[in-house]
XYZ file of C-alpha atoms in Angstrom:
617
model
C -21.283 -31.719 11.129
C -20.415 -28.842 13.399
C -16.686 -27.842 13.325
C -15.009 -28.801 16.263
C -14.337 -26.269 19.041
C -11.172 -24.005 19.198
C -8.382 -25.804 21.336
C -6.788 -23.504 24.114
C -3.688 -22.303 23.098
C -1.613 -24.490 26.016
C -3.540 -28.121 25.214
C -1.513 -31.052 24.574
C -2.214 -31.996 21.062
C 0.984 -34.782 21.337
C 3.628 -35.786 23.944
C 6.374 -38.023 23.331
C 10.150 -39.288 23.868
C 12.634 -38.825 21.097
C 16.616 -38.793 20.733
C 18.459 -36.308 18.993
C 20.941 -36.035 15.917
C 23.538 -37.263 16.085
C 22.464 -40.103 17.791
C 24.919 -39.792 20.565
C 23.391 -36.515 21.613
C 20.912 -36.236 24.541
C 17.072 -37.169 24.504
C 14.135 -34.763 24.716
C 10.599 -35.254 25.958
C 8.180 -33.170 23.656
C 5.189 -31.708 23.923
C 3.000 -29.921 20.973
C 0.278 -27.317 21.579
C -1.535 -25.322 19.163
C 0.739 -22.693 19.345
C 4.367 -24.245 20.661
C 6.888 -27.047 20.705
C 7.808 -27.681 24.005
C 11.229 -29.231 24.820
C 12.231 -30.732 27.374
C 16.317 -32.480 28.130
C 15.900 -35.564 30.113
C 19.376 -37.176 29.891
C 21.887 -37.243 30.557
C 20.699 -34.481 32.489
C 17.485 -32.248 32.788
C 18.338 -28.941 32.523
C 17.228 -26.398 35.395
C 16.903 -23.675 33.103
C 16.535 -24.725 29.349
C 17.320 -22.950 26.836
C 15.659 -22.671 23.726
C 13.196 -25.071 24.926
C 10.006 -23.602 23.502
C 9.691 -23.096 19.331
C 7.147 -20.879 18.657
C 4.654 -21.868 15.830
C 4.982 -18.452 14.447
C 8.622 -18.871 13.862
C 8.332 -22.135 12.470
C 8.291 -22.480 8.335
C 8.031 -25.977 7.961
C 9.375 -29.614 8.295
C 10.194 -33.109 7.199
C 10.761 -36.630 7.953
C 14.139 -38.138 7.274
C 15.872 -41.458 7.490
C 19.471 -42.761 7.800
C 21.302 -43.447 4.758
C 22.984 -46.750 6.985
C 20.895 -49.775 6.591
C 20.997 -50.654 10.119
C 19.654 -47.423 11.611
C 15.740 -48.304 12.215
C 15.052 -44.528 13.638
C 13.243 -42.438 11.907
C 13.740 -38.465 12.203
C 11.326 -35.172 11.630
C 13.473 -31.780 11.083
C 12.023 -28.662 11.837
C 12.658 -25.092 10.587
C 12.728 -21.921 12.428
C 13.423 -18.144 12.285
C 14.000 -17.434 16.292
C 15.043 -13.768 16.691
C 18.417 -13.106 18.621
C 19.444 -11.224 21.274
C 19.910 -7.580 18.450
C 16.149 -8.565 17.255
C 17.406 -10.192 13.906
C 15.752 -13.856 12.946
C 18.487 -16.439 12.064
C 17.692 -19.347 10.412
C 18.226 -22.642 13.083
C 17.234 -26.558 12.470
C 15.953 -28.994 15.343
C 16.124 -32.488 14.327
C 14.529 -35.454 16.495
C 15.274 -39.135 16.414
C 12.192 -41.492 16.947
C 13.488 -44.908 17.846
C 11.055 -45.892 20.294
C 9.802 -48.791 18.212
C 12.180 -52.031 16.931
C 11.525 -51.171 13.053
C 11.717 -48.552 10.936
C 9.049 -48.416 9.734
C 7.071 -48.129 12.839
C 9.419 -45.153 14.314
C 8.759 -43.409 10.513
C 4.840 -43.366 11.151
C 5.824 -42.020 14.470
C 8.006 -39.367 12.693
C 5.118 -38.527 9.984
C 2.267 -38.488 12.876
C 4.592 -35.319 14.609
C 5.581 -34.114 11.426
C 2.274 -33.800 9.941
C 0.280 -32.384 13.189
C 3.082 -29.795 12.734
C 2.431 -28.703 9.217
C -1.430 -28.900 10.034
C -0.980 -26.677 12.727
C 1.203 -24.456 10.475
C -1.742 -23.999 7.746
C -4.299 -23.831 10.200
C -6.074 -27.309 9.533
C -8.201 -28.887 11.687
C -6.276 -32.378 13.235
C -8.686 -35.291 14.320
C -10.117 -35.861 17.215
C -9.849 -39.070 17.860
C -8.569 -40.498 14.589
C -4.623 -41.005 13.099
C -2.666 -38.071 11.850
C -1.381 -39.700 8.841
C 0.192 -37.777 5.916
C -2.863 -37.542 3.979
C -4.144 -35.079 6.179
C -2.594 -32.589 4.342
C -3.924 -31.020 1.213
C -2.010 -30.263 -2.038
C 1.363 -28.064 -1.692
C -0.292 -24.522 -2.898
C 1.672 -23.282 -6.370
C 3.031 -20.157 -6.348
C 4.150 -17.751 -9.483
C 6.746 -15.395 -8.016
C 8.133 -12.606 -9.480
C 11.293 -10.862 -8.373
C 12.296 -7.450 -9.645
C 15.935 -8.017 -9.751
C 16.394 -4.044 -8.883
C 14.278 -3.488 -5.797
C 15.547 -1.428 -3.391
C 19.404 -1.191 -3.900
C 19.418 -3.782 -6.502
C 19.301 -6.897 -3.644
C 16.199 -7.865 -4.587
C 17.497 -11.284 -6.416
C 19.835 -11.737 -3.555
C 18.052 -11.693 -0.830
C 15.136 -13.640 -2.583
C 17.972 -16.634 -3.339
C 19.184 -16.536 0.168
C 15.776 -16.115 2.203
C 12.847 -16.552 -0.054
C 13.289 -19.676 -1.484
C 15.303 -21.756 0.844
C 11.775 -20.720 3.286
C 9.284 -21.364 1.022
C 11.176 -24.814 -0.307
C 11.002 -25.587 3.955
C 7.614 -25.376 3.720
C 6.698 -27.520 0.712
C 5.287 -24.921 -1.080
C 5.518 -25.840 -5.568
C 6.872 -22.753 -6.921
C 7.661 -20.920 -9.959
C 10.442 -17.482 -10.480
C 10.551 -15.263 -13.116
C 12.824 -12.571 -13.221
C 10.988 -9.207 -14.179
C 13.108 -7.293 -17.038
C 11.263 -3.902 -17.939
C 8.288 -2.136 -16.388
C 5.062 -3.278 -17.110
C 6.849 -6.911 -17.776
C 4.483 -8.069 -15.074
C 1.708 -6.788 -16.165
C 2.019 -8.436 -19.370
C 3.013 -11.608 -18.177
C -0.517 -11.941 -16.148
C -1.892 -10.691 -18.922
C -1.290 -13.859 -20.558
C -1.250 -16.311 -17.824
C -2.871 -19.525 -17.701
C -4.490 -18.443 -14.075
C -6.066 -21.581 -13.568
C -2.478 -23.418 -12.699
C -1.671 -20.865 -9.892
C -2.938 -20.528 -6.289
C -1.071 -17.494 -5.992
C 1.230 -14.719 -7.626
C 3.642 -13.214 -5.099
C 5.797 -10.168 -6.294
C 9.376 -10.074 -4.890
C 9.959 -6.447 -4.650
C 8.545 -3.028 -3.378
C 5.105 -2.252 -4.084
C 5.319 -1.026 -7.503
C 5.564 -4.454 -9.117
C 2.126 -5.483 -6.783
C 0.628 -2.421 -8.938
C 1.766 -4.170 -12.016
C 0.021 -7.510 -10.998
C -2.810 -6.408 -10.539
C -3.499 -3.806 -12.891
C -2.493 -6.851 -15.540
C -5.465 -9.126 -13.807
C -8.073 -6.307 -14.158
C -7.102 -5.452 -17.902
C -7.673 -8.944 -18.759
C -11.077 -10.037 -20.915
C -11.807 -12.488 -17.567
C -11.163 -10.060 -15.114
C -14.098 -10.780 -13.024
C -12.170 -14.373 -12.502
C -8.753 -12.791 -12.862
C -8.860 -10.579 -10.149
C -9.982 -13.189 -7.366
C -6.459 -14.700 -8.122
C -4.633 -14.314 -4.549
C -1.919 -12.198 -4.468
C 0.909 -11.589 -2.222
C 4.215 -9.336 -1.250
C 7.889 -10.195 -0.157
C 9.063 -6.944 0.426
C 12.678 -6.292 -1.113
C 11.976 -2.792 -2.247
C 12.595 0.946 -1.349
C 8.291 1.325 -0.969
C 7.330 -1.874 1.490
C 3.856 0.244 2.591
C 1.959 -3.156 2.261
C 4.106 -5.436 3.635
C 4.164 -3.162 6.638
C 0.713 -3.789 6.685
C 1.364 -7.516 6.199
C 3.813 -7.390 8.995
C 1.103 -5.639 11.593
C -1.518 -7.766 10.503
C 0.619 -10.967 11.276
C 1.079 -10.020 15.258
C 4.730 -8.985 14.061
C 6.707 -6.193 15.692
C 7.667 -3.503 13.517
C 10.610 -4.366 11.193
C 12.772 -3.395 8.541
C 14.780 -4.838 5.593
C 15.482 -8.624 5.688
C 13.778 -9.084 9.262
C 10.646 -7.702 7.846
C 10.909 -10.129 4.614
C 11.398 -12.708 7.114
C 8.385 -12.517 8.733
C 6.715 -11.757 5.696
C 7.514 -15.399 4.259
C 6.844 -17.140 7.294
C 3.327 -15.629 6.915
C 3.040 -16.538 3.583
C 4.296 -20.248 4.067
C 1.195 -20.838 6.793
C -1.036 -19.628 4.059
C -4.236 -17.769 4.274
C -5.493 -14.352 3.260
C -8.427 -11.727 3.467
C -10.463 -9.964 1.062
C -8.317 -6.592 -0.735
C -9.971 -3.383 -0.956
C -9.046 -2.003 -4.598
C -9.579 1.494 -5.104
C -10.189 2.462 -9.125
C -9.170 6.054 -9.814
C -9.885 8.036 -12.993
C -7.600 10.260 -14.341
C -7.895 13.812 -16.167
C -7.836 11.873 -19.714
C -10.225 9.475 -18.658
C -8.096 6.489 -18.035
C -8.631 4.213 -15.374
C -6.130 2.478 -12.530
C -6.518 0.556 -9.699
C -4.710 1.846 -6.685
C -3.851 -1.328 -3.601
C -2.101 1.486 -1.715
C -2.703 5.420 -1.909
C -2.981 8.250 -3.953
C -0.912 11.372 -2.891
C -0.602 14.777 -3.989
C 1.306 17.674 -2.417
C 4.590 16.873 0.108
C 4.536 13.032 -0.044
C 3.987 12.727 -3.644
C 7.141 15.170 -3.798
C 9.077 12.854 -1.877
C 8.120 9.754 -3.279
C 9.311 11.232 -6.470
C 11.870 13.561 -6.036
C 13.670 11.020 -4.251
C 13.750 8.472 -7.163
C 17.427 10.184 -7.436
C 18.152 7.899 -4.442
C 17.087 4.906 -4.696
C 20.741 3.158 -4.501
C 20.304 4.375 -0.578
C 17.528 1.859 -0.626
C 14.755 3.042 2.161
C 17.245 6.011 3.284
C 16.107 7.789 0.005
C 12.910 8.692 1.468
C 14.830 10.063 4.657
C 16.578 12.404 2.472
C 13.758 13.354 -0.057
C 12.050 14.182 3.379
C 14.773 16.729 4.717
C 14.806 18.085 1.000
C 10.805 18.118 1.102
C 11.366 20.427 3.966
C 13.861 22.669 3.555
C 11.830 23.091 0.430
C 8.265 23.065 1.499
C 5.559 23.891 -0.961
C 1.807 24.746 -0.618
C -0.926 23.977 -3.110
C -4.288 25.111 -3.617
C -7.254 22.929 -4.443
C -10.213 21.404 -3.582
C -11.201 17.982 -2.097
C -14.644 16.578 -2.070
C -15.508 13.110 -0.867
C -18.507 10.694 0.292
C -18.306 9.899 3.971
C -18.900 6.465 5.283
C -22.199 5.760 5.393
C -21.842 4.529 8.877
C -19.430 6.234 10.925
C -16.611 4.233 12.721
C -16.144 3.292 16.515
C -13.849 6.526 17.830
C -10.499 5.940 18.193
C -8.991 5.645 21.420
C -7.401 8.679 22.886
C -3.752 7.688 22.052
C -5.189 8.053 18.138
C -7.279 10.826 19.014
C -8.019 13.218 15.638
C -8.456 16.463 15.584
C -11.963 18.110 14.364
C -12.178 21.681 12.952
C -15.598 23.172 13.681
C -16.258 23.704 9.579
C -15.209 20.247 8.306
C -16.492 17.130 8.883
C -14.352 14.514 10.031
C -14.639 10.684 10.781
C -13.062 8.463 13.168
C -10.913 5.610 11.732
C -12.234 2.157 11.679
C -11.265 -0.080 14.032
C -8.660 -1.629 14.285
C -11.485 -18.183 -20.676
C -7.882 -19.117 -20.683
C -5.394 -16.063 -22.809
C -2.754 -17.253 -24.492
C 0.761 -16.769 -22.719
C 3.111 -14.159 -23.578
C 6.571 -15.038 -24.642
C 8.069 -12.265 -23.337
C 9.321 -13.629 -19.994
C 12.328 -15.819 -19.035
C 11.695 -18.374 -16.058
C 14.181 -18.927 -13.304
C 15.650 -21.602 -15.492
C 16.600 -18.979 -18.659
C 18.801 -17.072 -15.898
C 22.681 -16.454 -16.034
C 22.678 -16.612 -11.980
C 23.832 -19.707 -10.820
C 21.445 -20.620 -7.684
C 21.666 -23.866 -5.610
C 19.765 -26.579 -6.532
C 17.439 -27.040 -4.030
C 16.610 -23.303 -3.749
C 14.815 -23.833 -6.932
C 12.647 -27.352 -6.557
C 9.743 -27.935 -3.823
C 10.556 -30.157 -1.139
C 9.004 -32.532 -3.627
C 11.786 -32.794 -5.592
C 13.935 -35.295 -5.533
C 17.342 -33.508 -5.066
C 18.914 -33.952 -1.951
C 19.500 -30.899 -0.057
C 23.179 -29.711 0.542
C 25.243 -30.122 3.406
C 24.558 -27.722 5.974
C 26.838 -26.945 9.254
C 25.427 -28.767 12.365
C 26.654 -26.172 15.131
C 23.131 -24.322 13.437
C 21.605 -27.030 14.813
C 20.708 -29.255 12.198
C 20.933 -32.348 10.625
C 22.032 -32.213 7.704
C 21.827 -34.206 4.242
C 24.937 -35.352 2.372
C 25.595 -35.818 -0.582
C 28.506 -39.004 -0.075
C 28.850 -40.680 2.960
C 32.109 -42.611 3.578
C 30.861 -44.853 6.239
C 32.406 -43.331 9.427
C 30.385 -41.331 12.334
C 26.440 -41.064 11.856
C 25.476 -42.079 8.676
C 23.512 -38.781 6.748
C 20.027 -38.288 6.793
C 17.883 -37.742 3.272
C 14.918 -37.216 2.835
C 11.692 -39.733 3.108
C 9.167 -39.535 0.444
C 6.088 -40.356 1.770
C 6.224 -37.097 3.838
C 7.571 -34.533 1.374
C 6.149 -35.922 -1.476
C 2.949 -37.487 -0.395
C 0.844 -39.226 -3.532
C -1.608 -36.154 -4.403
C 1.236 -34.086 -4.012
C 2.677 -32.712 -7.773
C 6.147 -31.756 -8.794
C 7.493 -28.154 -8.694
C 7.535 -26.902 -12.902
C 10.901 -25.666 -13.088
C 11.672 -24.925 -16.370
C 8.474 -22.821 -17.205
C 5.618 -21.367 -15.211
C 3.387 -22.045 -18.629
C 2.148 -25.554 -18.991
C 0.801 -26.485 -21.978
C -3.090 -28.414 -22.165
C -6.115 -27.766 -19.384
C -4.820 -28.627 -15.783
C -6.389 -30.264 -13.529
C -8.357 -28.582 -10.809
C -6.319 -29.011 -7.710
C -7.772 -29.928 -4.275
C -7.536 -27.271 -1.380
C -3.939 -26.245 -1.088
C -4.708 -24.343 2.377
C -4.415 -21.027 0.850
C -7.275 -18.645 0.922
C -9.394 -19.479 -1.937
C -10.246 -16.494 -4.022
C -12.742 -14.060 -2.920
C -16.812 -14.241 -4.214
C 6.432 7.385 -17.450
C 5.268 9.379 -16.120
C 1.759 7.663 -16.195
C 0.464 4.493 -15.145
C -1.087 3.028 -18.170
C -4.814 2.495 -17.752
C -7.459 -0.618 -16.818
C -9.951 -0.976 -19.612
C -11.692 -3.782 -17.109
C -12.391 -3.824 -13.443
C -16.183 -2.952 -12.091
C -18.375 0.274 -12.835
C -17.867 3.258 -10.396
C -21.530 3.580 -9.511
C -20.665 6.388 -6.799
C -18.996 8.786 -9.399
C -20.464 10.797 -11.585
C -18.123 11.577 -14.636
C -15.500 14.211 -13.973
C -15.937 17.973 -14.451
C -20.235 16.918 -13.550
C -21.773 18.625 -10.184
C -21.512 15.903 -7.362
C -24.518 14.397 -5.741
C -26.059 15.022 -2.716
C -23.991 14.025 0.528
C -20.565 15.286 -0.646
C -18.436 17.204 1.261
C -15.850 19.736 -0.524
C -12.830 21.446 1.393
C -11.253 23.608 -0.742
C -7.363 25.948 0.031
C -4.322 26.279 0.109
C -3.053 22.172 1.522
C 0.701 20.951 2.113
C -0.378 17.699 1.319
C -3.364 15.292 0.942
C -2.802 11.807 1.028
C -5.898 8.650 0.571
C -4.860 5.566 2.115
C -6.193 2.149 2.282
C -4.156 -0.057 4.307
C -3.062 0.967 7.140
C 0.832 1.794 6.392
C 2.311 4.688 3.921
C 5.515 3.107 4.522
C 7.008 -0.401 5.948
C 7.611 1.996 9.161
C 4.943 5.017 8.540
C 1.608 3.486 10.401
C -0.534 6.066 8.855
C -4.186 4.643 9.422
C -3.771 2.664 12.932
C -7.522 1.482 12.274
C -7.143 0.539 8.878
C -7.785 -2.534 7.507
C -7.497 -4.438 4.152
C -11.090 -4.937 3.813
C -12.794 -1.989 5.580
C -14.207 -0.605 2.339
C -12.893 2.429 3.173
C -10.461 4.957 1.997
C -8.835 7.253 4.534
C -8.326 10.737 3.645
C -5.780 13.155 5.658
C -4.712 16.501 4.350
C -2.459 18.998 5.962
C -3.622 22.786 5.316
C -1.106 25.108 4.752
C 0.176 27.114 8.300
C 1.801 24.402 9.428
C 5.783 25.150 10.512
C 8.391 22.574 8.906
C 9.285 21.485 12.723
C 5.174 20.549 13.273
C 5.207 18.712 10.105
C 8.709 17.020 11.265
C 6.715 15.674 14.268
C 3.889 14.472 12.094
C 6.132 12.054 10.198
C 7.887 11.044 13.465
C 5.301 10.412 15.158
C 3.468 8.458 12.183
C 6.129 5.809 13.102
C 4.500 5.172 16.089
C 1.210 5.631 14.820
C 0.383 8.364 17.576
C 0.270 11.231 14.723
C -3.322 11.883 15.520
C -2.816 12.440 19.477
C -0.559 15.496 18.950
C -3.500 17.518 18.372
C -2.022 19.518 15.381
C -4.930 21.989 14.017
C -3.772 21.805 10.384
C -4.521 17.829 10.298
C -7.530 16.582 9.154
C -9.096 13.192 8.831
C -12.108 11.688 6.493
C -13.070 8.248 6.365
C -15.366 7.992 3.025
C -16.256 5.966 0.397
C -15.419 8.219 -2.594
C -13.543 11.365 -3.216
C -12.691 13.741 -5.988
C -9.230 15.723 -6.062
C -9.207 19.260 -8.053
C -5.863 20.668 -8.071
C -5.898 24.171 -8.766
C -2.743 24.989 -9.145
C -1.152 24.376 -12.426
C 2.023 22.595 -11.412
C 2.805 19.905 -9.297
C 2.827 15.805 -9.171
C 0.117 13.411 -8.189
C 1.026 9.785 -7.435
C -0.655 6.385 -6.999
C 0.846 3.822 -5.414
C 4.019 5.765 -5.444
C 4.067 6.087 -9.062
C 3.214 9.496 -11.115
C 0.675 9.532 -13.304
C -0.984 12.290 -14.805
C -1.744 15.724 -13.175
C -4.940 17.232 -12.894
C -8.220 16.376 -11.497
C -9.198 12.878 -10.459
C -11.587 10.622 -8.630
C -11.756 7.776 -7.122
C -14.196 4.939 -5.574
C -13.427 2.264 -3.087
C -14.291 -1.483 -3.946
C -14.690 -3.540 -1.312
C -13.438 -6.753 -1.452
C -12.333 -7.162 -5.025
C -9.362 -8.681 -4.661
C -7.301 -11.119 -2.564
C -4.363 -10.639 -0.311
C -1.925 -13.384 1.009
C -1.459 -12.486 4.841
C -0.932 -15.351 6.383
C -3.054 -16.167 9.638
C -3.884 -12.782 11.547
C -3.197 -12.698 15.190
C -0.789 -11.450 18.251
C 2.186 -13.674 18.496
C 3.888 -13.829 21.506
C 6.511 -10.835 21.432
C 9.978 -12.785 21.270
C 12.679 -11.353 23.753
């Protein structure tokens, strides 16, 4: 059978009366689209101007049904959660609860409550809602089950805080099961996945910069199944210094730009609507031989200096790469080498003028795109082992049956209680048959290793997977079948630039930085990597505006002759110079030669649902 058509963004998917919480409170008329909750006031007075009568669906992280803790209360409630931005920009959490009590018994006004509450969530994960027939609970598929892991010293160490106070409370909203482990070393993650018992996951999300995303999936691709492994989806909440991908994330959600918490919020509400895309992986070989897989970029020259020259900093959080860049200046270093690289077979649709690159007559330049089960290790703790007292219900699913705590209702919300003395409107807790519907499991909580063969969930409505100096190397991951071996002549259809360079950078996603939009055309699964280099002759004030205007993404359209641009499939990197520092994904590894090979596809990112929200005011 033929999936139904699209539904226009404005058609009424439901319409109906409901009172508010408390009951005393004034009644709404509401109307659901695919892409809104529209509210209305009718008593005891319609407003002429309402205000905050429209919930956007891309603010939204979730909901539930509730019911009265007093026996003689027959309505039935949904709560929904949203992240509206204020008047500064900055997304606040705020609750809407709605009383349905257009029906003599409870439990008719509770199927009313489910039927809203569940064409909500369906909306929020993208599944189709039927035509003709009931929106009933079942509807929706399995809660997705999530291994996170939190570097407790991202960015200026408020990694853990900020995932207690805005991951989890989110993700619990939108009845995702979920697991936290607390990373304690580098390379702790990559041993953990190491061992994992993949099969129980739908998805490992890293709670930090993009270091410990490195980590992941390096682990997946050194593992014996790594053809299996690496189709595990993966995801980013950024709470680090480096929050390239995320930026990415952000873009590729319909997001404006953002930094810090705002951007982690919209990050999470991406990831609680589920969905993802195929992830480009590039696999680069190092001088020794040794093998990595790169998600981000490799770097050599001025941002390679910064990334790591600035370590120094990285209690300013993001500032440190502010300051390594004035240092990087008033410091500015040119290196000689050569870069060779196969082009893109096909050449991308030009760019339009306000990304317009600049071509030197001897180099060729291309437009960007556009737009078996391994025993577990026991070297982990799980969010249970931890000394940091978190709230109870920041740790369990919605699942769970703890009640939530008592939250203030000038937020707008209802809240639960925990003791109700019998005065005023009674509490509301939680109903069961929504947040815990009977295919739905219970969050592990006490370790993210269960022991025997699980079962083989149903769809969870996330994407299913796709058909020191030194970073320690992959022994796994596919063949480069467009490299020879290093220090060998190249093949045919190579180009080589070789001088004196301030800085070459390859790039696969579109951001360097949660605010840098290097590649505007980018994509995660392009199966391309972007190559820019900056020759030497450039003045520090010209490569000032470079950076600057990379915020914007309009780096291109200054027409600086030093800049160049390569969209290919392949490249090798010969320093000749015998000092300096090469990075991938923002960590050092070896220096000397190296090459590297994009694979299209080979992994799998959690984005969330791509698309152009409505820009809040």
């Amino acid at each position: 059978m033929a999936p139904p058509p699209p539904l226009a963004a404005s058609t009424p998917l439901l319409h109906g009366e409901f009172g508010s919480y408390p009951a005393r409170g004034p009644r709404f008329a509401l109307t659901l689209t695919p892409q809104a909750l529209h509210i209305q006031r009718l008593r005891p007075k319609p407003e002429a101007r309402p205000r905050g009568g429209l919930v956007l669906l891309t603010e939204v992280s979730g909901c539930c049904t509730l019911r009265s803790r007093s026996p003689s209360d027959s309505a039935a409630y949904f709560c929904i959660y949203t992240y509206p931005r204020g008047r500064r920009g900055g997304r606040r959490r705020a609750t809407r609860t709605f009383r349905a009590d257009g029906a003599a018994t409870y439990e008719e006004n509770r199927t009313e409550a489910q039927r809203w509450a569940t064409a909500l969530m369906c909306l929020l994960r993208g599944l189709p809602l039927p035509g003709d027939g009931e929106i009933t609970p079942e509807l929706l598929p399995k809660p997705p089950r999530l291994l996170l892991l939190v570097n407790p010293f991202g960015g200026r160490g408020l990694a853990w805080q900020w995932c207690k106070n805005h991951v989890l409370p989110m993700i619990s909203e939108a009845g995702l099961s979920f697991n936290l482990i607390q990373t304690e070393r580098q390379n702790h993650a990559r041993e953990l996945v190491q061992g994992l018992n993949l099969s129980e996951w739908d998805g490992i999300v890293t709670v930090s910069g993009d270091g410990l995303l490195h980590e992941v999936l390096n682990g997946l691709l050194d593992r014996p199944d790594w053809e299996e492994a690496v189709k595990t989806p993966v995801g980013i909440l950024p709470c680090g210094s480096g929050n390239a991908l995320a930026g990415a994330v952000n873009q590729h959600g319909g997001f404006e730009p953002a930094l810090g918490v705002d951007l982690l919020l919209n990050c999470s509400l991406l990831l609680c609507r589920g969905g993802g895309c195929p992830l480009d992986l590039l696999s680069v070989t190092l001088a020794s031989g040794s093998r990595c897989f790169s998600f981000l970029s490799v770097a050599w020259g001025f941002v390679s200096d910064v990334d790591i020259q600035s370590e120094r900093f990285r209690a300013l959080g993001s500032a440190r790469f502010t300051l390594g860049t004035v240092l990087g200046l008033a410091t500015l270093h040119t290196y000689r080498g050569r870069l060779s690289y196969l082009p893109a077979t096909v050449e991308p649709a030009s760019p339009t003028s306000a990304h317009g690159l600049p071509r030197a007559k001897s180099e060729l330049t291309l437009a960007p795109a556009p737009a078996p089960p391994v025993a577990h290790s026991p070297l982990h703790r799980s969010v249970s082992d931890l000394p940091l007292p978190l709230p109870q219900p920041a740790l369990t699913s919605p699942g769970s049956p703890e009640p939530l705590p008592i939250l203030s209702l000038n937020g707008g919300g209802p809240e639960l209680a925990r003791d109700w003395g019998g005065a005023g409107d009674a509490p509301l807790s939680p109903d069961p048959l929504l947040l815990s519907p009977p295919h739905s499991p219970k969050a592990a909580l006490l370790s993210p290793i269960t022991e025997g063969a699980p079962e083989v969930p149903a769809s969870s409505g996330f994407p299913p997977p796709t058909t020191d100096v030194s970073i320690a190397a992959s022994p796994g991951g596919p063949p480069d079948h467009l490299l020879p071996p290093l220090g060998t002549p190249l093949p045919p259809g190579w180009v080589t630039l070789e001088g004196d360079f301030v800085l070459i950078l390859a790039i696969s996603p579109s951001h360097l930085g949660a605010d840098l939009l290097a590649a505007p055309h980018a994509r995660f699964d392009d199966g391309l990597v972007h190559l820019f280099w900056v020759r030497s002759g450039i003045s520090r004030a010209a490569l000032l505006r470079l950076f600057l205007a990379m915020e914007r993404g309009s780096h291109f359209s200054l027409g600086c002759p030093q800049l160049g641009y390569a969209a290919a499939r392949a490249f090798r990197l010969e320093p000749l110079t015998p000092r300096g520092v090469l990075t991938v994904d923002g960590e050092q590894v070896e220096y000397g030669p190296l090459q590297a090979q994009v694979h299209p596809g080979l992994g799998t990112l959690l984005t969330g649902p791509a698309g152009c929200p409505r820009r809040e005011p």
